[in-house]
Amino acid sequence: MKHLLFLSLCVLTLLGAGCSQQSESQEPAALGLTSGGPLPGFLERIPKAPFTTRYYARRRIVQNQTRAGGVPQVFEYTERVWSNGQGGFRVEPEQLIQPTLPASQANLFLLLQSAREGFMYRVRDFRVQDLRLFLRTYQLQVIGSHLAVAGQACERLRVTSAGAGGYHELDVAPQTGLILRCVEFDANGSELGRMETLEYNATPDLSMVSLHQELPIQDLDLANTQSQLGYELRTPSFLPSGYELAKAERVDLANETWARLSYTDGAEQAFFLHRRIGGGLTVSDPLAKHNLRVFTVGPWTMLDATVNNHRFLAAGRLGKDQLQMMIESAIP
Amino acid sequence: MNSPCPSDPDHFWQSAAEVDPLLQAHLAECVTCRARQQRAQLAVRLLRALPAQRAPKTLDGAVVAALHAGTRQERAIQQVSALTRQEVPAELNSRVEDALVWTAEQPAPAELEVRLRAELAAPSEAMSRRFLGRLDRLRAPQDLDQRLSVPARSSSRRRAFAFVGTLLVVMGLASLALQRWGAELSSSQQQPRVAVQWNIEVIESAEGLDPVSRALIGGLSGGASEVLGKEKL
């Protein structure tokens, strides 16, 4: 009988432990800084550093990917970056190193990279997009200090996502908060990719640099999308774990009006775009067309869905199922 | 800088020989326009380097059809307007009626009524019963049977222990069931509300995407979508 009583107490104790663990995991205090010390002071500077620091850098970008059939493939190029410290920037692709392509294709790649420099600068690299969310989603560990990257003193952080098995190592210049080197590893410690600064200049001459020109974008008032878009925006009610809405915009792309919603888990970004492509059928009507096009490259997935006279795009460093659920949750 | 930037971007596509002297003077002093012109010229070189493609033989027919699209629409409208309304066969009506009558005549089983009434009378009790009923029934160990076969020396203290122990186990299991129910409920609320049967098409190359999708995934992947897999071509 004593065994029975002991068992009962164990059950209750375990249930209690389960509840408290769940509630504690949402506390910012459970950050997991192994040193147990306070957060590094430069952490707050990281999100805005690319836009508030005047600098020039030459950088090398490498992605190690595996093609279908397990064939390893390396994607490597260099680029030059300028920032005026007041929000203006320029990214100029320099040389495609791997894979080896015919000259015309390599030139086309450089041209396209130049055309999407805004994305390259804001989205491509692992960045702290939103510090509050970042601290909730990721665990931080200071694993090195007084390291040098392109002649700049850096602190090394290891950033681990609560959900994924891999991790990132960031070398951050504490004075500016700029990430000068970022290496991504999988759960086994194999390198998946890196961005590293090869040259750095804190006082660049920007007189000959043509800064990035923004696309026509307006902030979207989610309470009144009809007047801005000409149709009612469908927003996803399902979001991948840890993600929150960061921005809602109206963008005009290739002569088409789109609503673009950006979501972030603090570092990674996912995009959801919606556009009405004609009158007549609405998403509420019985489904006449429901086509889903899926494109995957490395860890990134792009879904292009047509539902009656509406188009939805969802893209991010997420699996197909999660993006598909986002789209489906936007359909009534 | 004296001269204003040209508003028409077409100027940048012109070759060096074609460029207006005024524009040339402007390019010499405007960094932004010079960068735009260099980009445009790089694009021109790339486009010229592309192999010429023959137009498909069906293009002629398509052009003629497109030029007469208005006439075609009018013909289609005339044809559709001339269609007469088709009556539904009488046999179909009678079959639908039969099916509806049969459905309406089927009463719900009495058992369903009883269960529904019980559930409505005490919903929380019914829910707990349902979830507890899902738990796997465990078999008692054999040595328990042996112990029970020996006459038990009952005492009030043992009975009290037994009662408290049983109560705690029941509370624990009920709590577990409710927690599980809560988790299921919250996850079901997160799920998409529709189960769409998609026609799924897997795209192998970024070239199969439309310009907006292609630009989006190209930007997200840092250009990887444009390059990876190309070297095999």
Coordinates of C-alpha atoms in Angstrom, one line a residue:
Chain A
M1 CA 0.0 0.0 0.0
K2 CA 2.9 2.3 0.7
H3 CA 4.0 1.6 -2.8
L4 CA 0.7 2.8 -4.1
L5 CA 0.9 6.0 -2.1
F6 CA 4.4 6.6 -3.3
L7 CA 3.3 6.1 -6.9
S8 CA 0.4 8.5 -6.4
L9 CA 2.7 11.2 -5.1
C10 CA 5.1 10.6 -8.0
V11 CA 2.3 11.1 -10.5
L12 CA 1.2 14.3 -9.0
T13 CA 4.8 15.6 -8.6
L14 CA 5.5 14.8 -12.3
L15 CA 2.3 16.6 -13.4
G16 CA 3.3 19.6 -11.3
A17 CA 6.8 19.6 -12.8
G18 CA 5.4 19.4 -16.3
C19 CA 3.2 22.5 -15.7
S20 CA 5.9 24.6 -14.2
Q21 CA 8.4 23.7 -16.9
Q22 CA 5.9 24.9 -19.5
S23 CA 5.3 28.2 -17.8
E24 CA 9.0 28.8 -17.1
S25 CA 10.1 28.3 -20.7
Q26 CA 8.3 31.5 -21.7
E27 CA 10.2 33.6 -19.2
P28 CA 13.0 35.8 -20.6
A29 CA 14.9 34.8 -17.5
A30 CA 15.4 31.3 -18.9
L31 CA 17.8 32.5 -21.6
G32 CA 20.4 30.0 -21.0
L33 CA 23.5 32.2 -20.9
T34 CA 25.8 29.5 -19.6
S35 CA 28.0 31.9 -17.8
G36 CA 24.9 32.9 -15.8
G37 CA 25.9 36.5 -16.2
P38 CA 23.9 39.4 -17.6
L39 CA 23.3 39.7 -21.4
P40 CA 26.1 41.2 -23.3
G41 CA 25.7 44.9 -23.5
F42 CA 26.2 45.1 -27.3
L43 CA 23.2 42.8 -27.9
E44 CA 20.8 45.7 -28.1
R45 CA 23.0 47.3 -30.8
I46 CA 22.9 44.2 -33.1
P47 CA 19.4 44.7 -34.7
K48 CA 20.1 48.2 -36.0
A49 CA 23.9 48.0 -36.4
P50 CA 23.8 47.4 -40.2
F51 CA 21.9 50.7 -40.7
T52 CA 23.5 52.8 -38.0
T53 CA 27.1 52.0 -38.6
R54 CA 29.1 53.7 -41.4
Y55 CA 31.4 51.1 -42.9
Y56 CA 32.7 49.3 -45.9
A57 CA 33.2 45.6 -46.0
R58 CA 34.2 42.9 -48.4
R59 CA 32.5 39.7 -47.5
R60 CA 32.6 36.0 -48.5
I61 CA 29.4 34.0 -48.6
V62 CA 29.5 30.2 -48.6
Q63 CA 26.6 27.7 -48.5
N64 CA 27.2 24.0 -48.3
Q65 CA 24.2 22.2 -49.6
T66 CA 23.2 18.7 -50.6
R67 CA 21.4 18.1 -53.8
A68 CA 18.9 15.3 -54.3
G69 CA 20.7 12.0 -54.2
G70 CA 23.1 13.3 -51.5
V71 CA 25.5 15.1 -53.8
P72 CA 27.2 17.9 -51.9
Q73 CA 27.3 21.2 -53.6
V74 CA 29.0 24.4 -52.6
F75 CA 27.8 27.9 -53.4
E76 CA 30.4 30.6 -52.9
Y77 CA 30.7 34.2 -53.9
T78 CA 32.2 37.5 -52.7
E79 CA 30.5 40.9 -52.4
R80 CA 31.3 44.5 -51.3
V81 CA 29.0 46.3 -48.9
W82 CA 28.8 50.0 -48.0
S83 CA 26.6 51.6 -45.4
N84 CA 26.3 55.3 -44.7
G85 CA 25.2 54.8 -41.1
Q86 CA 21.9 56.6 -41.8
G87 CA 19.9 53.8 -43.3
G88 CA 21.5 53.9 -46.7
F89 CA 23.4 50.9 -48.0
R90 CA 24.8 49.3 -51.2
V91 CA 25.6 45.6 -51.9
E92 CA 27.7 44.9 -54.9
P93 CA 28.3 41.3 -55.8
E94 CA 31.9 40.8 -56.8
Q95 CA 32.7 37.3 -58.0
L96 CA 30.9 34.0 -58.2
I97 CA 33.5 31.5 -57.1
Q98 CA 31.5 28.2 -57.0
P99 CA 29.8 26.6 -58.9
T100 CA 31.6 27.2 -62.1
L101 CA 29.2 28.6 -64.7
P102 CA 29.4 29.9 -68.2
A103 CA 30.4 33.6 -68.3
S104 CA 26.9 34.7 -69.4
Q105 CA 25.2 32.8 -66.5
A106 CA 27.7 34.0 -64.0
N107 CA 27.2 37.6 -65.2
L108 CA 23.4 37.2 -65.0
F109 CA 23.8 35.9 -61.5
L110 CA 25.8 39.0 -60.5
L111 CA 23.2 41.3 -62.2
L112 CA 20.3 39.6 -60.3
Q113 CA 22.2 39.8 -57.0
S114 CA 22.7 43.5 -57.6
A115 CA 19.0 44.0 -58.3
R116 CA 18.0 42.4 -55.1
E117 CA 20.5 44.0 -52.8
G118 CA 17.8 45.0 -50.4
F119 CA 17.0 41.4 -49.7
M120 CA 20.7 40.5 -49.5
Y121 CA 21.3 43.1 -46.9
R122 CA 18.2 42.8 -44.8
V123 CA 17.2 39.1 -45.0
R124 CA 19.9 36.8 -46.3
D125 CA 22.2 36.6 -43.3
F126 CA 21.4 35.5 -39.8
R127 CA 20.5 38.7 -38.1
V128 CA 18.7 39.8 -34.9
Q129 CA 15.5 41.2 -36.4
D130 CA 13.6 41.7 -33.2
L131 CA 15.5 41.4 -29.9
R132 CA 12.5 40.6 -27.7
L133 CA 11.5 37.7 -29.9
F134 CA 15.1 36.6 -30.5
L135 CA 15.6 36.2 -26.7
R136 CA 12.4 34.2 -26.5
T137 CA 13.2 31.9 -29.3
Y138 CA 17.0 31.4 -29.1
Q139 CA 19.5 30.6 -26.4
L140 CA 22.7 32.5 -26.2
Q141 CA 26.1 31.5 -25.0
V142 CA 29.2 33.7 -25.0
I143 CA 31.9 31.3 -26.1
G144 CA 34.8 33.6 -26.9
S145 CA 36.1 37.1 -26.7
H146 CA 38.9 39.3 -28.1
L147 CA 38.8 37.5 -31.4
A148 CA 39.7 39.3 -34.6
V149 CA 37.7 39.4 -37.8
A150 CA 39.2 41.5 -40.6
G151 CA 41.2 43.3 -37.9
Q152 CA 38.2 44.1 -35.7
A153 CA 37.9 42.8 -32.1
C154 CA 34.9 40.6 -31.8
E155 CA 33.0 38.6 -29.2
R156 CA 31.8 35.2 -30.2
L157 CA 28.2 34.1 -29.4
R158 CA 26.7 30.7 -29.9
V159 CA 23.0 31.0 -30.8
T160 CA 20.8 27.9 -30.5
S161 CA 17.2 27.7 -31.5
A162 CA 14.9 26.0 -29.1
G163 CA 13.3 24.1 -32.0
A164 CA 16.1 23.2 -34.3
G165 CA 19.1 20.9 -33.7
G166 CA 21.7 23.2 -35.3
Y167 CA 23.3 26.4 -34.1
H168 CA 25.0 29.6 -35.3
E169 CA 28.2 31.1 -34.2
L170 CA 28.3 34.9 -34.5
D171 CA 31.4 37.1 -34.2
V172 CA 30.1 40.5 -33.2
A173 CA 32.1 43.8 -33.0
P174 CA 30.9 45.0 -29.6
Q175 CA 31.4 48.7 -30.2
T176 CA 29.0 48.7 -33.2
G177 CA 27.0 45.6 -32.8
L178 CA 27.8 44.5 -36.4
I179 CA 28.0 40.8 -37.1
L180 CA 31.2 40.4 -39.0
R181 CA 31.2 36.6 -39.2
C182 CA 28.4 34.1 -39.0
V183 CA 28.8 30.4 -39.3
E184 CA 25.9 27.9 -39.3
F185 CA 26.3 24.3 -38.1
D186 CA 24.0 21.4 -38.1
A187 CA 23.3 19.3 -35.0
N188 CA 26.5 17.2 -35.7
G189 CA 28.7 20.3 -35.8
S190 CA 29.1 20.2 -39.6
E191 CA 29.3 23.6 -41.3
L192 CA 26.3 24.5 -43.4
G193 CA 27.3 28.0 -44.4
R194 CA 29.0 31.2 -43.5
M195 CA 29.2 34.9 -44.1
E196 CA 32.6 36.3 -43.2
T197 CA 34.1 39.7 -43.5
L198 CA 37.4 39.7 -45.4
E199 CA 38.1 43.5 -45.3
Y200 CA 36.7 46.2 -43.1
N201 CA 36.9 50.0 -43.2
A202 CA 35.2 52.1 -40.6
T203 CA 35.7 55.4 -42.6
P204 CA 34.8 54.6 -46.2
D205 CA 34.6 57.2 -49.0
L206 CA 31.0 57.0 -50.1
S207 CA 31.1 59.8 -52.7
M208 CA 31.2 57.4 -55.6
V209 CA 28.8 54.9 -54.2
S210 CA 25.3 54.8 -55.5
L211 CA 23.1 53.7 -52.5
H212 CA 20.2 51.3 -52.7
Q213 CA 16.9 52.8 -54.0
E214 CA 13.8 51.5 -52.2
L215 CA 10.9 49.9 -54.1
P216 CA 7.6 51.6 -53.9
I217 CA 6.3 50.3 -50.6
Q218 CA 3.6 51.5 -48.2
D219 CA 2.7 50.3 -44.8
L220 CA -0.5 48.4 -44.8
D221 CA -3.3 49.2 -42.3
L222 CA -4.5 45.7 -41.5
A223 CA -7.8 47.1 -40.2
N224 CA -8.6 48.6 -43.6
T225 CA -6.9 46.7 -46.4
Q226 CA -9.7 47.1 -48.9
S227 CA -9.0 50.8 -49.5
Q228 CA -5.2 50.2 -49.9
L229 CA -5.2 47.0 -51.9
G230 CA -8.6 47.1 -53.7
Y231 CA -9.4 43.7 -52.1
E232 CA -9.7 42.3 -48.6
L233 CA -6.4 40.8 -47.4
R234 CA -6.5 37.2 -46.1
T235 CA -4.1 36.8 -43.3
P236 CA -2.9 33.4 -42.0
S237 CA -4.3 32.4 -38.6
F238 CA -1.7 29.7 -38.3
L239 CA 1.9 30.7 -37.8
P240 CA 5.0 28.5 -37.4
S241 CA 6.1 28.1 -33.8
G242 CA 7.8 31.3 -32.4
Y243 CA 7.0 33.5 -35.4
E244 CA 5.1 36.8 -35.0
L245 CA 4.1 39.5 -37.5
A246 CA 6.8 42.0 -38.1
K247 CA 5.6 44.1 -41.0
A248 CA 2.6 44.5 -43.3
E249 CA 3.2 46.3 -46.5
R250 CA 1.6 46.9 -49.9
V251 CA 4.2 46.3 -52.6
D252 CA 4.0 46.8 -56.3
L253 CA 6.0 44.0 -58.0
A254 CA 6.1 43.5 -61.8
N255 CA 3.1 45.7 -62.2
E256 CA 1.1 43.7 -59.7
T257 CA -0.2 44.9 -56.4
W258 CA 0.6 42.5 -53.5
A259 CA 0.1 42.5 -49.8
R260 CA 3.3 41.4 -48.1
L261 CA 3.4 40.2 -44.5
S262 CA 6.7 39.6 -42.9
Y263 CA 7.0 37.3 -40.0
T264 CA 10.0 36.7 -37.8
D265 CA 11.0 34.4 -34.9
G266 CA 13.5 37.1 -33.9
A267 CA 16.1 36.1 -36.4
E268 CA 14.8 34.1 -39.3
Q269 CA 12.1 35.6 -41.6
A270 CA 9.2 34.2 -43.4
F271 CA 7.0 35.9 -46.0
F272 CA 3.4 35.6 -46.8
L273 CA 2.0 37.5 -49.9
H274 CA -1.5 37.7 -51.1
R275 CA -3.0 39.1 -54.3
R276 CA -6.4 39.1 -55.9
I277 CA -5.9 38.2 -59.6
G278 CA -9.4 38.8 -60.9
G279 CA -13.0 39.4 -60.1
G280 CA -15.8 36.8 -59.8
L281 CA -14.8 33.9 -57.6
T282 CA -13.7 34.6 -54.1
V283 CA -11.8 32.4 -51.7
S284 CA -15.1 31.9 -49.9
D285 CA -16.7 30.2 -52.9
P286 CA -16.4 26.5 -53.5
L287 CA -12.9 25.8 -54.7
A288 CA -12.6 25.9 -58.5
K289 CA -8.9 26.2 -58.8
H290 CA -6.5 25.1 -56.0
N291 CA -3.1 24.7 -57.4
L292 CA 0.0 24.6 -55.3
R293 CA 3.5 25.0 -56.8
V294 CA 6.4 24.0 -54.5
F295 CA 10.0 24.9 -55.0
T296 CA 12.8 24.0 -52.6
V297 CA 16.4 25.0 -52.5
G298 CA 18.5 24.0 -49.5
P299 CA 16.6 24.9 -46.3
W300 CA 14.4 27.4 -48.1
T301 CA 10.9 26.6 -49.4
M302 CA 8.7 28.7 -51.7
L303 CA 5.0 27.9 -52.1
D304 CA 2.9 29.5 -54.8
A305 CA -0.8 28.8 -54.3
T306 CA -3.8 29.7 -56.6
V307 CA -7.2 29.5 -54.9
N308 CA -10.0 30.6 -57.2
N309 CA -9.0 34.1 -58.1
H310 CA -6.5 34.6 -55.4
R311 CA -2.8 34.0 -55.2
F312 CA -0.8 33.3 -52.1
L313 CA 2.9 33.0 -51.8
A314 CA 4.6 31.7 -48.7
A315 CA 8.4 31.5 -48.4
G316 CA 10.9 31.0 -45.7
R317 CA 13.5 28.8 -44.1
L318 CA 10.6 26.5 -43.2
G319 CA 9.3 23.1 -44.3
K320 CA 6.6 22.8 -47.0
D321 CA 4.0 21.6 -44.5
Q322 CA 4.3 24.7 -42.2
L323 CA 4.1 27.1 -45.2
Q324 CA 1.1 25.1 -46.6
M325 CA -0.7 25.4 -43.3
M326 CA -0.1 29.1 -43.3
I327 CA -1.7 29.4 -46.7
E328 CA -4.6 27.1 -45.8
S329 CA -5.3 29.0 -42.6
A330 CA -5.8 32.1 -44.7
I331 CA -8.6 30.5 -46.7
P332 CA -12.0 30.7 -44.9
Chain B
M1 CA 25.7 69.0 -60.7
N2 CA 24.0 71.1 -63.4
S3 CA 21.7 69.0 -65.4
P4 CA 18.8 67.0 -63.9
C5 CA 18.7 63.2 -63.9
P6 CA 16.8 61.9 -66.9
S7 CA 13.3 60.8 -66.1
D8 CA 13.1 58.3 -68.9
P9 CA 15.2 55.2 -68.0
D10 CA 15.3 54.1 -71.7
H11 CA 18.2 56.5 -72.3
F12 CA 20.4 54.2 -70.3
W13 CA 19.8 51.3 -72.7
Q14 CA 21.4 53.2 -75.6
S15 CA 24.9 52.4 -76.7
A16 CA 27.7 54.9 -76.2
A17 CA 27.5 56.1 -79.8
E18 CA 23.7 56.8 -79.5
V19 CA 23.9 58.7 -76.2
D20 CA 23.0 62.3 -76.4
P21 CA 26.0 64.6 -75.6
L22 CA 23.9 66.3 -72.9
L23 CA 23.3 63.0 -71.2
Q24 CA 27.0 62.1 -71.6
A25 CA 27.9 65.2 -69.8
H26 CA 25.4 64.4 -67.0
L27 CA 26.7 60.8 -66.7
A28 CA 30.2 62.2 -66.2
E29 CA 29.1 64.0 -63.1
C30 CA 26.2 61.9 -61.7
V31 CA 27.3 58.7 -59.8
T32 CA 23.7 57.3 -59.6
C33 CA 22.9 57.6 -63.3
R34 CA 26.3 56.2 -64.2
A35 CA 25.6 53.2 -62.1
R36 CA 22.2 52.8 -63.6
Q37 CA 23.7 53.1 -67.1
Q38 CA 26.4 50.5 -66.3
R39 CA 23.8 48.1 -65.1
A40 CA 21.7 48.6 -68.1
Q41 CA 24.6 48.1 -70.4
L42 CA 25.6 44.9 -68.6
A43 CA 22.0 43.7 -69.1
V44 CA 22.2 44.7 -72.8
R45 CA 25.4 42.6 -73.3
L46 CA 23.8 39.7 -71.5
L47 CA 20.7 39.8 -73.6
R48 CA 22.7 40.1 -76.8
A49 CA 24.8 37.1 -75.8
L50 CA 21.7 34.9 -75.6
P51 CA 21.2 32.6 -78.5
A52 CA 18.4 33.6 -80.9
Q53 CA 15.2 31.5 -80.5
R54 CA 13.0 30.7 -83.4
A55 CA 9.4 31.7 -82.9
P56 CA 7.1 28.7 -82.7
K57 CA 5.1 27.9 -85.8
T58 CA 1.9 28.3 -83.9
L59 CA 2.7 32.0 -83.3
D60 CA 1.2 33.2 -86.6
G61 CA -2.1 31.6 -85.8
A62 CA -2.0 32.9 -82.3
V63 CA -1.4 36.4 -83.5
V64 CA -4.3 36.3 -85.9
A65 CA -6.6 34.9 -83.2
A66 CA -5.5 37.6 -80.8
L67 CA -6.1 40.3 -83.3
H68 CA -9.6 39.0 -83.8
A69 CA -10.3 38.3 -80.1
G70 CA -13.2 40.8 -80.0
T71 CA -14.9 39.0 -82.9
R72 CA -14.3 35.6 -81.2
Q73 CA -15.9 36.8 -78.0
E74 CA -18.9 38.1 -79.8
R75 CA -19.3 34.8 -81.6
A76 CA -19.0 32.9 -78.3
I77 CA -21.6 35.2 -76.7
Q78 CA -24.0 34.6 -79.6
Q79 CA -23.5 30.9 -79.3
V80 CA -24.1 30.8 -75.6
S81 CA -27.2 33.1 -75.9
A82 CA -28.7 30.8 -78.4
L83 CA -28.5 27.8 -76.1
T84 CA -31.9 26.5 -75.0
R85 CA -32.5 25.6 -71.4
Q86 CA -32.3 21.8 -70.9
E87 CA -35.0 20.1 -68.7
V88 CA -33.9 17.7 -66.0
P89 CA -35.1 14.2 -66.8
A90 CA -38.2 13.2 -64.8
E91 CA -36.5 10.0 -63.6
L92 CA -33.8 12.1 -61.9
N93 CA -36.4 14.1 -60.0
S94 CA -38.1 11.0 -58.7
R95 CA -34.8 9.5 -57.6
V96 CA -33.8 12.6 -55.7
E97 CA -37.2 12.7 -54.0
D98 CA -36.9 9.0 -53.0
A99 CA -33.5 9.6 -51.5
L100 CA -34.6 12.6 -49.5
V101 CA -37.7 10.8 -48.2
W102 CA -35.7 7.8 -47.2
T103 CA -33.2 10.0 -45.3
A104 CA -36.0 11.9 -43.5
E105 CA -37.7 8.8 -42.5
Q106 CA -34.7 7.3 -40.7
P107 CA -35.0 8.2 -37.0
A108 CA -31.9 8.5 -34.8
P109 CA -31.3 5.4 -32.6
A110 CA -32.7 5.6 -29.1
E111 CA -29.3 5.0 -27.7
L112 CA -28.1 8.2 -29.3
E113 CA -30.8 10.2 -27.6
V114 CA -29.9 8.7 -24.2
R115 CA -26.2 9.5 -24.6
L116 CA -26.8 13.0 -25.8
R117 CA -29.1 13.7 -22.9
A118 CA -26.6 12.4 -20.4
E119 CA -23.8 14.4 -22.0
L120 CA -25.8 17.6 -22.0
A121 CA -26.8 17.1 -18.3
A122 CA -23.2 16.7 -17.1
P123 CA -20.7 17.7 -19.8
S124 CA -17.6 17.8 -17.7
E125 CA -18.3 14.4 -16.2
A126 CA -18.9 13.0 -19.7
M127 CA -15.7 14.4 -21.0
S128 CA -13.6 13.0 -18.1
R129 CA -15.2 9.6 -18.6
R130 CA -14.4 9.7 -22.3
F131 CA -10.8 10.6 -21.8
L132 CA -10.3 8.2 -18.9
G133 CA -11.8 5.5 -21.0
R134 CA -9.1 6.0 -23.6
L135 CA -6.3 5.1 -21.2
D136 CA -4.8 1.7 -21.6
R137 CA -6.0 -0.8 -19.0
L138 CA -3.1 -2.3 -17.2
R139 CA -3.1 -5.8 -16.0
A140 CA -2.4 -6.4 -12.3
P141 CA 0.8 -8.2 -11.5
Q142 CA 0.5 -11.9 -10.7
D143 CA 1.9 -11.6 -7.2
L144 CA -1.1 -9.3 -6.3
D145 CA -3.4 -12.2 -6.9
Q146 CA -1.3 -14.3 -4.5
R147 CA -1.3 -11.6 -1.8
L148 CA -5.1 -11.2 -2.1
S149 CA -5.6 -15.0 -1.7
V150 CA -4.1 -14.6 1.8
P151 CA -6.8 -13.3 4.3
A152 CA -6.2 -9.7 4.8
R153 CA -5.7 -8.3 8.3
S154 CA -7.8 -5.3 7.9
S155 CA -7.1 -2.2 9.9
S156 CA -8.6 1.2 9.8
R157 CA -5.2 2.7 9.2
R158 CA -4.6 0.6 6.1
R159 CA -8.0 1.4 4.7
A160 CA -7.3 5.1 5.1
F161 CA -4.0 4.7 3.3
A162 CA -5.7 2.8 0.5
F163 CA -8.4 5.4 0.2
V164 CA -6.0 8.3 0.1
G165 CA -3.8 6.4 -2.4
T166 CA -6.7 5.6 -4.7
L167 CA -7.9 9.2 -4.5
L168 CA -4.6 10.5 -5.5
V169 CA -4.2 8.2 -8.4
V170 CA -7.7 9.1 -9.7
M171 CA -6.9 12.8 -9.3
G172 CA -3.6 12.3 -11.1
L173 CA -5.2 10.4 -14.0
A174 CA -8.0 13.0 -14.3
S175 CA -5.5 15.8 -14.3
L176 CA -3.5 14.0 -17.0
A177 CA -6.6 13.5 -19.1
L178 CA -7.7 17.1 -18.8
Q179 CA -4.2 18.4 -19.6
R180 CA -4.1 16.2 -22.7
W181 CA -7.6 17.4 -23.7
G182 CA -6.4 21.0 -23.2
A183 CA -3.3 20.4 -25.4
E184 CA -5.4 18.7 -28.1
L185 CA -7.9 21.6 -28.0
S186 CA -5.3 24.3 -28.3
S187 CA -3.5 22.5 -31.1
S188 CA -6.7 22.0 -33.0
Q189 CA -7.4 25.7 -32.7
Q190 CA -4.0 26.3 -34.3
Q191 CA -4.7 24.0 -37.3
P192 CA -5.9 25.4 -40.6
R193 CA -9.6 25.4 -40.9
V194 CA -9.9 23.8 -44.3
A195 CA -8.4 20.7 -45.8
V196 CA -7.8 21.7 -49.4
Q197 CA -7.2 19.0 -51.9
W198 CA -4.4 20.7 -53.8
N199 CA -3.1 20.0 -57.3
I200 CA 0.5 20.0 -56.3
E201 CA 3.3 20.7 -58.8
V202 CA 6.9 20.4 -57.7
I203 CA 9.1 22.9 -59.5
E204 CA 12.7 21.7 -60.2
S205 CA 14.3 25.0 -61.3
A206 CA 13.8 28.6 -60.4
E207 CA 13.2 29.2 -64.1
G208 CA 9.9 27.5 -63.6
L209 CA 8.7 30.2 -61.2
D210 CA 7.0 33.4 -62.1
P211 CA 9.1 36.7 -61.7
V212 CA 7.6 37.6 -58.3
S213 CA 8.1 34.1 -56.7
R214 CA 11.6 33.8 -58.3
A215 CA 12.7 37.2 -56.9
L216 CA 11.4 36.3 -53.5
I217 CA 13.1 32.9 -53.2
G218 CA 16.2 34.3 -54.9
G219 CA 16.5 37.0 -52.2
L220 CA 15.7 34.7 -49.3
S221 CA 18.3 32.1 -50.4
G222 CA 21.0 34.6 -51.1
G223 CA 20.9 33.7 -54.8
A224 CA 21.3 30.0 -54.3
S225 CA 18.0 29.3 -56.1
E226 CA 19.5 30.9 -59.3
V227 CA 22.7 29.0 -59.3
L228 CA 22.6 25.6 -57.6
G229 CA 22.0 22.8 -60.1
K230 CA 23.0 25.0 -63.0
E231 CA 26.4 23.5 -63.6
K232 CA 24.9 20.2 -64.6
L233 CA 23.3 21.9 -67.7

